[in-house]
Backbone as a chain_set.jsonl record, in Angstrom:
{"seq": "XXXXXXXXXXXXXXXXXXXXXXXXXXXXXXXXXXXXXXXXXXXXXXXXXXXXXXXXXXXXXXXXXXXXXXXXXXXXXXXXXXXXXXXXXXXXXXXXXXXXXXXXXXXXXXXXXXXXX", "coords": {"N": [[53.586, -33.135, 17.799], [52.628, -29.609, 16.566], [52.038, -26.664, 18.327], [50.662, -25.336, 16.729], [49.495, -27.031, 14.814], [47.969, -28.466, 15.958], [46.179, -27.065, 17.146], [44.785, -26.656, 14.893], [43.268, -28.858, 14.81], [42.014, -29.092, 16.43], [40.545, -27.236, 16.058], [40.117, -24.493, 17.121], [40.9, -21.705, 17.658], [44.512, -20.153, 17.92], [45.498, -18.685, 19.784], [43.848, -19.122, 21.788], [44.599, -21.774, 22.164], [46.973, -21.589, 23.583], [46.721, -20.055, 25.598], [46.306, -22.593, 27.33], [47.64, -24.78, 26.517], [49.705, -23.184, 27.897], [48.946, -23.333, 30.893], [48.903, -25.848, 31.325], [51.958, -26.643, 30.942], [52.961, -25.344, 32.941], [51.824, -27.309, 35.435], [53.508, -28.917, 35.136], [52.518, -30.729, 32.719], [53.141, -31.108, 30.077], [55.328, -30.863, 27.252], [57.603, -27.955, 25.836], [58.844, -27.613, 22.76], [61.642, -26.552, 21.042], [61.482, -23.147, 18.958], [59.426, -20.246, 19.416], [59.208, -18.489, 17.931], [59.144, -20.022, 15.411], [56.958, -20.814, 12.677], [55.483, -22.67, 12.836], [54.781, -23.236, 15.638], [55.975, -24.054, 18.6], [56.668, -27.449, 19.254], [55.006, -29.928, 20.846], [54.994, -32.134, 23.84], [54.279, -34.977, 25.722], [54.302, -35.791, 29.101], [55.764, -37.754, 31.257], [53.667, -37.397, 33.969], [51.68, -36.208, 32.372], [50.915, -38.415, 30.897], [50.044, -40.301, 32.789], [48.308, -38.843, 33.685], [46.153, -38.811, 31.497], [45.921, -41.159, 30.859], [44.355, -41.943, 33.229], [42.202, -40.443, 33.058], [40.983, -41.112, 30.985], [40.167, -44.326, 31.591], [38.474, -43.02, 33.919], [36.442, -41.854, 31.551], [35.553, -44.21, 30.378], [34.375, -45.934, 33.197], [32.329, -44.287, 33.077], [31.352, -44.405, 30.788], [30.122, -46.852, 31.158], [28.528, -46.953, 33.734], [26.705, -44.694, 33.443], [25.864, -45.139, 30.627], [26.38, -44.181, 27.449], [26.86, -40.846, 26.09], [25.253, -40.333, 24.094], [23.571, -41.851, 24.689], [22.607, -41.243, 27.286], [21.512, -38.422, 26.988], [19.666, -39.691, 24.798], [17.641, -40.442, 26.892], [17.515, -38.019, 28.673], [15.794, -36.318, 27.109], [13.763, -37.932, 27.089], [12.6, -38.156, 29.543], [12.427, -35.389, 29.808], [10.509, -34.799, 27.971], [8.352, -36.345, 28.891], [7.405, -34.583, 30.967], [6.038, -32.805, 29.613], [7.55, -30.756, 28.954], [8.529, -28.957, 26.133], [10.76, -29.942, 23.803], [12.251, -28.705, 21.416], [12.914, -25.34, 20.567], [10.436, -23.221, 19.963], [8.63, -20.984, 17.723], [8.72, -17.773, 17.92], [5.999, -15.834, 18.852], [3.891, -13.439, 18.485], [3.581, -10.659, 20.009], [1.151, -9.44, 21.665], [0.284, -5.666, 21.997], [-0.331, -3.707, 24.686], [-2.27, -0.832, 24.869], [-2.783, 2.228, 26.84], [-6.155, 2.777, 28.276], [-7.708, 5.893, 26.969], [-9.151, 8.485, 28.98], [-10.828, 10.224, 27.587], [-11.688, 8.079, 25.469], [-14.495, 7.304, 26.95], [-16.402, 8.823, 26.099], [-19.289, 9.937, 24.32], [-19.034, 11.108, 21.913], [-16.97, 10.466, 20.517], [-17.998, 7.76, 19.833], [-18.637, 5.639, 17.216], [-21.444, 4.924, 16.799], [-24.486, 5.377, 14.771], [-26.268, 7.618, 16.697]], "CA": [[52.678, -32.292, 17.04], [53.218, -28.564, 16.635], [50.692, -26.41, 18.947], [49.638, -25.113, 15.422], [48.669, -28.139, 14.089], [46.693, -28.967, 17.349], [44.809, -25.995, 17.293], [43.723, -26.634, 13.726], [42.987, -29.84, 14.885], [40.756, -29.337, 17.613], [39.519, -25.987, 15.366], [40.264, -23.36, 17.948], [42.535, -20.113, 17.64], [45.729, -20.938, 18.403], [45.62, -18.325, 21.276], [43.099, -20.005, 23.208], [44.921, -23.264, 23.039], [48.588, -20.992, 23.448], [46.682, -20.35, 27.014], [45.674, -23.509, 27.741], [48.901, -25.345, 26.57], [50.585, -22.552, 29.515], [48.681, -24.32, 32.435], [49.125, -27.618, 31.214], [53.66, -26.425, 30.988], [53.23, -24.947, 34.244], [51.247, -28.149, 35.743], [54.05, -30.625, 34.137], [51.465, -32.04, 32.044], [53.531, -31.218, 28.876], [56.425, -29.769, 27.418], [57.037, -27.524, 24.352], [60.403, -27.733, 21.994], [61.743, -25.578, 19.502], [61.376, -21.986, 19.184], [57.745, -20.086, 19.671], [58.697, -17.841, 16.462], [58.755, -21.042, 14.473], [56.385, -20.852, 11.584], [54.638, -23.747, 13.227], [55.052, -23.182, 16.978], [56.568, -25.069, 19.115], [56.505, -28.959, 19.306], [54.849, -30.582, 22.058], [55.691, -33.867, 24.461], [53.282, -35.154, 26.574], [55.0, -35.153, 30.286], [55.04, -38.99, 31.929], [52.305, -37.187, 34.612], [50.645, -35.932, 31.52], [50.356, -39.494, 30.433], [49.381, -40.784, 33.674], [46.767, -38.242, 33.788], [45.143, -38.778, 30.148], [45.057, -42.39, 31.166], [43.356, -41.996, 34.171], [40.866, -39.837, 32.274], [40.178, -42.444, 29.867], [39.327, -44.539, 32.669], [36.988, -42.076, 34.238], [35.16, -42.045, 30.865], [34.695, -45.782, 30.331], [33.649, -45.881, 33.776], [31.578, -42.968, 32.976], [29.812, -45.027, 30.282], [29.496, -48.579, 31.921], [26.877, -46.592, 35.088], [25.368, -43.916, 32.865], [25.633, -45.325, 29.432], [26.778, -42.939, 26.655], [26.375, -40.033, 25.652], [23.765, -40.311, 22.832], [22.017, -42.632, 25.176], [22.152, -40.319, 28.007], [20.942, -37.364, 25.774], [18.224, -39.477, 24.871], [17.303, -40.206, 28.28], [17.183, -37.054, 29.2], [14.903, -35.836, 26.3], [12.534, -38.614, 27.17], [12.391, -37.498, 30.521], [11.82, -33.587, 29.757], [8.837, -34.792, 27.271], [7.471, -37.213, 29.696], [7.464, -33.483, 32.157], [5.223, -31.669, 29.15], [8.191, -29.34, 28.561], [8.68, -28.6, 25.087], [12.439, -29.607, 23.995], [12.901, -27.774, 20.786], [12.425, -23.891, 20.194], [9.062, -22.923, 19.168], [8.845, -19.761, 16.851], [7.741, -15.921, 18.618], [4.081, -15.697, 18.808], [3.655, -12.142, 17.875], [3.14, -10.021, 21.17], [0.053, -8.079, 21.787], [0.239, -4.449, 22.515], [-1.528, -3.087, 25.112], [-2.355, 0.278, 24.537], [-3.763, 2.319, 27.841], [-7.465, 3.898, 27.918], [-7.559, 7.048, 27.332], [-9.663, 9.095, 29.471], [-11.59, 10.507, 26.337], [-12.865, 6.917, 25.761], [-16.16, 6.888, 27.612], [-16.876, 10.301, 25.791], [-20.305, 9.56, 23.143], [-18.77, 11.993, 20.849], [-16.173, 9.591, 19.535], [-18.624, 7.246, 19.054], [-18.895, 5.673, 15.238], [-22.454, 4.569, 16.686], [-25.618, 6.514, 15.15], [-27.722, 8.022, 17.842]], "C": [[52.968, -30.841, 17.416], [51.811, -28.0, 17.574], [49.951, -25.705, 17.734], [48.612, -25.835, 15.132], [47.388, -28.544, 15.162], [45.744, -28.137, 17.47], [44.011, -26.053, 16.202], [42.714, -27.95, 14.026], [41.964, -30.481, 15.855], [39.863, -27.9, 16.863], [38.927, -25.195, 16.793], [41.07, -22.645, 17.791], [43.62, -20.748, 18.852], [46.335, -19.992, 19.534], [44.931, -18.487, 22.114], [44.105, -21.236, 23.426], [46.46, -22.983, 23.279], [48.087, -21.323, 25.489], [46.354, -21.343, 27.88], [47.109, -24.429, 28.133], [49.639, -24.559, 28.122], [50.461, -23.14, 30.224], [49.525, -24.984, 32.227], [51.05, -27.257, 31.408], [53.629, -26.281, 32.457], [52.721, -25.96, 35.154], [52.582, -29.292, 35.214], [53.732, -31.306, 33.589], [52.374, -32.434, 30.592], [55.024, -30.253, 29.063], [56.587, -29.071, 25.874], [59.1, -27.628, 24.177], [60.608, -27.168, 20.843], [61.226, -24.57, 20.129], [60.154, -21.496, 18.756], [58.393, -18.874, 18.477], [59.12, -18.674, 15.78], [57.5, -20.758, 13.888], [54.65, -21.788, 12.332], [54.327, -24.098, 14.478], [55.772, -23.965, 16.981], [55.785, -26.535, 19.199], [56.1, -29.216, 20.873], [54.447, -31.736, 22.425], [54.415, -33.977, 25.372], [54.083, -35.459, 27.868], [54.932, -36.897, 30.781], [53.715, -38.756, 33.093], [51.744, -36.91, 33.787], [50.297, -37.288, 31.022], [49.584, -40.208, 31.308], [47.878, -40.296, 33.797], [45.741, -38.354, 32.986], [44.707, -40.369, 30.895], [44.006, -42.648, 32.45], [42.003, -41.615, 33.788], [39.833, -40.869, 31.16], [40.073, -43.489, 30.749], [38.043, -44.114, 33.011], [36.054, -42.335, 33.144], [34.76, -43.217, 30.584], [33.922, -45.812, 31.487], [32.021, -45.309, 33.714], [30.031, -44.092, 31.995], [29.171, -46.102, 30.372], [28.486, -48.414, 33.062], [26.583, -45.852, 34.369], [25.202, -44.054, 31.21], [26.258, -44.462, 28.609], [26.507, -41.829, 26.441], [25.344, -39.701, 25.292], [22.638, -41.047, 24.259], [21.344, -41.997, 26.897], [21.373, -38.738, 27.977], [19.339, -37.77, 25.494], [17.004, -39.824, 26.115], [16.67, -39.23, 28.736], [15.875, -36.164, 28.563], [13.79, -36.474, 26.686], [11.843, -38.263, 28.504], [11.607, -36.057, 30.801], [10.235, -33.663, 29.15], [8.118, -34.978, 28.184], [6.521, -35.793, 30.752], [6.362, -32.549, 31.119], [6.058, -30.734, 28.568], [8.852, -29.651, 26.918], [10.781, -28.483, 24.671], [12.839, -29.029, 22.593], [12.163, -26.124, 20.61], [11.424, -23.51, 19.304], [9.206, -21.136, 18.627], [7.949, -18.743, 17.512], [6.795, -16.41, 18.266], [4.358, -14.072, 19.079], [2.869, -11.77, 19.482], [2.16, -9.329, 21.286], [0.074, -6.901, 22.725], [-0.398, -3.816, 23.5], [-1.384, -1.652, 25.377], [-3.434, 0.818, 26.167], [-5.038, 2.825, 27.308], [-7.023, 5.029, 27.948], [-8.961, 7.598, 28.258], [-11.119, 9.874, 28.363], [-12.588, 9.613, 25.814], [-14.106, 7.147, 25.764], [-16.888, 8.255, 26.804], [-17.687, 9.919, 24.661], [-19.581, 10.117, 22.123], [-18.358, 11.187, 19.826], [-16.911, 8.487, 18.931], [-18.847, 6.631, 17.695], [-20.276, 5.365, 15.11], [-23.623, 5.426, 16.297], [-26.194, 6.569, 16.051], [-28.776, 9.131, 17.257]], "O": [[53.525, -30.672, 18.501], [50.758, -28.637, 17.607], [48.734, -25.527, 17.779], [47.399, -25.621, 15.121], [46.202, -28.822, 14.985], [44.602, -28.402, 17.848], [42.836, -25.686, 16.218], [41.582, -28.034, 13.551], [41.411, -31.565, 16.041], [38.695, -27.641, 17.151], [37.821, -25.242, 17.332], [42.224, -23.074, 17.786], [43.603, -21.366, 19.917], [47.365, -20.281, 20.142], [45.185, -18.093, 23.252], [44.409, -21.659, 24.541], [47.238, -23.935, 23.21], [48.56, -22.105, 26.314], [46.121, -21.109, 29.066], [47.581, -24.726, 29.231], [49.989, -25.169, 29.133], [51.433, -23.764, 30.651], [50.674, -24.957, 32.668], [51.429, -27.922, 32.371], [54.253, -27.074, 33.162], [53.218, -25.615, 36.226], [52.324, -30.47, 34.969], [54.185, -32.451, 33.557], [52.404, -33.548, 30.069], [55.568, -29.558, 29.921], [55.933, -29.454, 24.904], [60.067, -27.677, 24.937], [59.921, -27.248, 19.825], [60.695, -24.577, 21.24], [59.622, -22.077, 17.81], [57.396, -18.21, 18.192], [59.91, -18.064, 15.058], [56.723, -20.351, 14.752], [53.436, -21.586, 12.301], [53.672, -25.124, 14.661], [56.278, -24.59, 16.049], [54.563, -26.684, 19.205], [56.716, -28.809, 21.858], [53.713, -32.438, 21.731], [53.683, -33.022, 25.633], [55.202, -35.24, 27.404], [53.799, -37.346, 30.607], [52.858, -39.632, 33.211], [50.62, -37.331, 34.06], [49.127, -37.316, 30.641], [48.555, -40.752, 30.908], [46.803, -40.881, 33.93], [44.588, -38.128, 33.354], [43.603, -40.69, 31.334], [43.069, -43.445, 32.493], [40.953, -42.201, 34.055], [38.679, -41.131, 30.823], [39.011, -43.771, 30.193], [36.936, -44.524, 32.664], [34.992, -42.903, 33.397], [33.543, -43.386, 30.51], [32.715, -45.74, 31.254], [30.962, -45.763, 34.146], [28.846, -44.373, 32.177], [28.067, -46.403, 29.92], [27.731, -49.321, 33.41], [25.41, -46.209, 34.265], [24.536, -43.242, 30.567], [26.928, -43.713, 29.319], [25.317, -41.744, 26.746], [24.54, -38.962, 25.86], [21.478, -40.819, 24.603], [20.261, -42.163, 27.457], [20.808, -38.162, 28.907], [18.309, -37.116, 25.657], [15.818, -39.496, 26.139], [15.519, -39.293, 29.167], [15.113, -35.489, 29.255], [12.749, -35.818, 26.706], [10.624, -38.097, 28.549], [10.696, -35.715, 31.555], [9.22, -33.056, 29.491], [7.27, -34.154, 28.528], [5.366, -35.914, 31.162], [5.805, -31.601, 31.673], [5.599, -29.918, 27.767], [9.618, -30.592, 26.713], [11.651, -27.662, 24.961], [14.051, -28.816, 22.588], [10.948, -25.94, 20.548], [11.536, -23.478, 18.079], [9.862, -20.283, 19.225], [6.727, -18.833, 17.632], [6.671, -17.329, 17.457], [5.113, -13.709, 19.981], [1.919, -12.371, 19.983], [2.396, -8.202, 20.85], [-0.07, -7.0, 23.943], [-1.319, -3.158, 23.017], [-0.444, -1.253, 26.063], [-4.411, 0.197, 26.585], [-5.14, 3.245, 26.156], [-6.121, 5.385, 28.707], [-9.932, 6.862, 28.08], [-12.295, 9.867, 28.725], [-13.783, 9.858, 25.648], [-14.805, 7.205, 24.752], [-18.046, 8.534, 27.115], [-16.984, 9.479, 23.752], [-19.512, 9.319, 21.188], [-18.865, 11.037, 18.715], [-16.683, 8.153, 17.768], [-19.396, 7.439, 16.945], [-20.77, 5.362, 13.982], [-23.993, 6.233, 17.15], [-26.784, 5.556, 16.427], [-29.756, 9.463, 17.924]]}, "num_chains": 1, "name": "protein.A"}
């Protein structure tokens, strides 16, 4: 796959995943082929440690969801949890701030008054 296509493909600018791909070259995870003013970038291999490493990863996440379940079901876990706590889990709309304006000194003065005396 070209690192073009991969960047459309994960829908990220293709100079975030230009610096990303770097590590991963400089790490031996991958390798790139063909020339970087290609149209389409360069082509890239996955590394035999880069394969070792994805599979390990995909590991990790099965593991991941055989003790804490999935995603979604850790998500809603967690929501049920926050309610259970009182705390409010979506964004409630401004409540209009009240001003406080100081006394003035003038205040206490009858004059201003609107009361007849």
């Amino acid at each position: 796959m070209s690192q073009y296509g991969l960047a459309r493909k994960l829908r990220v600018s293709p100079d975030t995943l230009i610096k990303v791909l770097d590590r991963l070259e400089r790490s031996d995870l991958i390798t790139r082929d063909g020339s970087p003013h290609d149209p389409e970038g360069q082509h890239l291999r996955i590394t035999v440690d880069g394969r070792i490493l994805l599979e390990r990863a995909d590991l990790l996440e099965e593991e991941q969801e055989r003790t804490l379940g999935s995603d979604q079901q850790l998500r809603a876990e967690l929501i049920a949890r926050i309610q259970a706590l009182g705390i409010e889990t979506a964004p409630q709309p401004a409540k209009p701030a009240l001003k406080l304006v100081p006394k003035l000194e003038d205040d206490d003065d009858s004059s201003h008054s609107s009361a007849a005396g």
